[in-house]
Coordinates of N, CA and C in Angstrom, one line a residue:
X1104 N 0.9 -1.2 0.0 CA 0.0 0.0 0.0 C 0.9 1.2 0.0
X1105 N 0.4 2.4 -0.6 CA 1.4 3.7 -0.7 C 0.2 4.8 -0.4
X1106 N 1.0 5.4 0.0 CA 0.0 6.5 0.4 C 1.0 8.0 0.3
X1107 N 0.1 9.2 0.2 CA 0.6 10.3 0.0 C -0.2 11.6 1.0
X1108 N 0.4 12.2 2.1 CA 0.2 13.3 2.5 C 0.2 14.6 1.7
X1109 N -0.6 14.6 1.0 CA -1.0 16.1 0.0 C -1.0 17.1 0.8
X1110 N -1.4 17.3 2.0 CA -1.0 18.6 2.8 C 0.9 19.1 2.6
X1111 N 0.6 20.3 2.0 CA 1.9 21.0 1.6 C 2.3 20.6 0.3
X1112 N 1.6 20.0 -0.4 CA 2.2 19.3 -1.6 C 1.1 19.9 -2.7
X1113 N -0.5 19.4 -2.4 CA -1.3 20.3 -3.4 C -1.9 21.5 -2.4
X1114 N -2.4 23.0 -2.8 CA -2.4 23.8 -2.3 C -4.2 23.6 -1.6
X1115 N -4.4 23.5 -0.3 CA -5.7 23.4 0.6 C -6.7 22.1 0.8
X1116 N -5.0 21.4 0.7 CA -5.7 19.9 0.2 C -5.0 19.3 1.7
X1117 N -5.9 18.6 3.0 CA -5.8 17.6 4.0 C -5.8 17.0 4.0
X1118 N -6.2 15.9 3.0 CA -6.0 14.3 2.5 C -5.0 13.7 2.8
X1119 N -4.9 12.3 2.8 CA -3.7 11.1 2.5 C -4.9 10.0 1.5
X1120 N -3.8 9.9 0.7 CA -4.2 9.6 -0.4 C -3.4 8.4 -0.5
X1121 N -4.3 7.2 -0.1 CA -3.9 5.6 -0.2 C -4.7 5.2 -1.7
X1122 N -3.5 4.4 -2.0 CA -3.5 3.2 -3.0 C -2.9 2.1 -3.2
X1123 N -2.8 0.8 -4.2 CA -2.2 -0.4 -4.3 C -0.6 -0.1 -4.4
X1124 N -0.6 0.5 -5.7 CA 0.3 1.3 -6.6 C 0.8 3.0 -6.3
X1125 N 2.2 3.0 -6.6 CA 3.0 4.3 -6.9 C 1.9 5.4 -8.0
X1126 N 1.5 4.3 -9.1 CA 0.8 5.0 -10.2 C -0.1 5.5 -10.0
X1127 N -1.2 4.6 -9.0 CA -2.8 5.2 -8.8 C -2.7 6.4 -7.3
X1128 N -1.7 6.5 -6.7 CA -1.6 7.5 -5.8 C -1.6 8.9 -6.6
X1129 N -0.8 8.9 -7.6 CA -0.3 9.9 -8.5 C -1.5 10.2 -9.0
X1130 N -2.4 9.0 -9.6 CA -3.6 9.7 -10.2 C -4.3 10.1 -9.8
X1131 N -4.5 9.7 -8.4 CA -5.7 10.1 -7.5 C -5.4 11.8 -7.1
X1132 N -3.6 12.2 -6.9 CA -3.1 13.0 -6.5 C -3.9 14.6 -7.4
X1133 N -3.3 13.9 -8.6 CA -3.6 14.5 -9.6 C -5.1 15.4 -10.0
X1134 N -6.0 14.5 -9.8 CA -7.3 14.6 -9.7 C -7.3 15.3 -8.6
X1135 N -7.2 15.3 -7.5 CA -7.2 16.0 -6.3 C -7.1 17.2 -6.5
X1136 N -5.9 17.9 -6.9 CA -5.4 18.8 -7.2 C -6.5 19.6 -8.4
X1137 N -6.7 18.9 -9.6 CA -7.7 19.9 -10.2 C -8.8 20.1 -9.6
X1138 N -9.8 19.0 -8.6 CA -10.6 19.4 -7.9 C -10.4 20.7 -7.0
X1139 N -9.3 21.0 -6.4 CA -9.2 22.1 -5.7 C -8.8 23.3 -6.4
X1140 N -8.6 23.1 -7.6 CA -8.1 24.3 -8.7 C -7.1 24.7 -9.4
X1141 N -6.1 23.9 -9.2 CA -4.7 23.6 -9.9 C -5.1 23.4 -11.1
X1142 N -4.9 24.3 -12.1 CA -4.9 24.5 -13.3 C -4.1 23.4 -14.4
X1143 N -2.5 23.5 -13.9 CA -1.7 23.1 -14.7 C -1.1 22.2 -13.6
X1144 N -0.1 21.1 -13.8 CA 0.2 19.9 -12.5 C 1.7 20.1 -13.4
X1145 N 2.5 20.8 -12.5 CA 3.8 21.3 -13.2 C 5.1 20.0 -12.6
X1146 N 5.7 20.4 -13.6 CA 7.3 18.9 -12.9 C 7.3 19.3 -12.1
X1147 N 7.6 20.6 -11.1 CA 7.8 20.7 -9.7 C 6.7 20.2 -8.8
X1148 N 5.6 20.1 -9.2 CA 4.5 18.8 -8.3 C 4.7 17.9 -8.5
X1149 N 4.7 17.5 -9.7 CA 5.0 16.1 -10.0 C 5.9 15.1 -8.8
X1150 N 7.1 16.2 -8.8 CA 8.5 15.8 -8.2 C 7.9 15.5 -6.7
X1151 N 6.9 16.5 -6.6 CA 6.8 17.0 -4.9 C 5.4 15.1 -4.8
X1152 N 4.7 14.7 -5.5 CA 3.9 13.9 -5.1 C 5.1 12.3 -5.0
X1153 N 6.3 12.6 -5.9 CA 6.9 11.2 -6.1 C 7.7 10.9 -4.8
X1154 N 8.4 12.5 -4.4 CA 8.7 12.3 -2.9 C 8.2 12.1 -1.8
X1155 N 6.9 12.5 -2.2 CA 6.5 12.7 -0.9 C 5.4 11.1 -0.3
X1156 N 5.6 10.4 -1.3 CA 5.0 9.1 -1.4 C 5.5 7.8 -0.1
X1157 N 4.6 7.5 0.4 CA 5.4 6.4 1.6 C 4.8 5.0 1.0
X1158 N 5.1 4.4 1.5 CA 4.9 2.5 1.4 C 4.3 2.5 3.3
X1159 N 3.7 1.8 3.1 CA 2.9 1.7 4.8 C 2.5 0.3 4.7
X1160 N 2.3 -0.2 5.6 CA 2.3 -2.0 5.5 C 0.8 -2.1 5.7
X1161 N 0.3 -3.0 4.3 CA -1.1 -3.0 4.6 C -1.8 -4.0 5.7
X1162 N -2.3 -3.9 6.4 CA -2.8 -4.3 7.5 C -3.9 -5.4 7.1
X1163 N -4.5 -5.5 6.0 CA -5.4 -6.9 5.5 C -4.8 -7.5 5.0
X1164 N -3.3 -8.4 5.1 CA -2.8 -9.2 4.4 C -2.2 -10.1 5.3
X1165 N -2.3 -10.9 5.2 CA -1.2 -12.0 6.0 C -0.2 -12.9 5.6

């Protein structure tokens, strides 16, 4: 599981944003961000969601 703290990363956005995948965090990120009004999703966000990405141990798996 990966997840992303978008606080400081998209602008008015409190979320963590869990998914399976590195990819669908990004998209979800993504989406996020136009929902809140981010026009354009510049390399410098880009950069900012890839760092800012964690791996967390999913808890329904054994």
């Amino acid at each position: 599981m990966y997840e992303l703290n978008c606080a400081g990363v998209i602008p008015g956005c409190d979320r963590v944003i869990r998914a399976e995948s590195e990819a669908e965090v990004i998209r979800r990120a993504v989406i996020q961000a136009k929902q809140l009004g981010v026009e354009t999703i510049t390399p410098r966000m880009m950069d900012a969601f890839r760092h800012g990405l964690h791996v967390t141990p999913d808890m329904t798996r054994h």
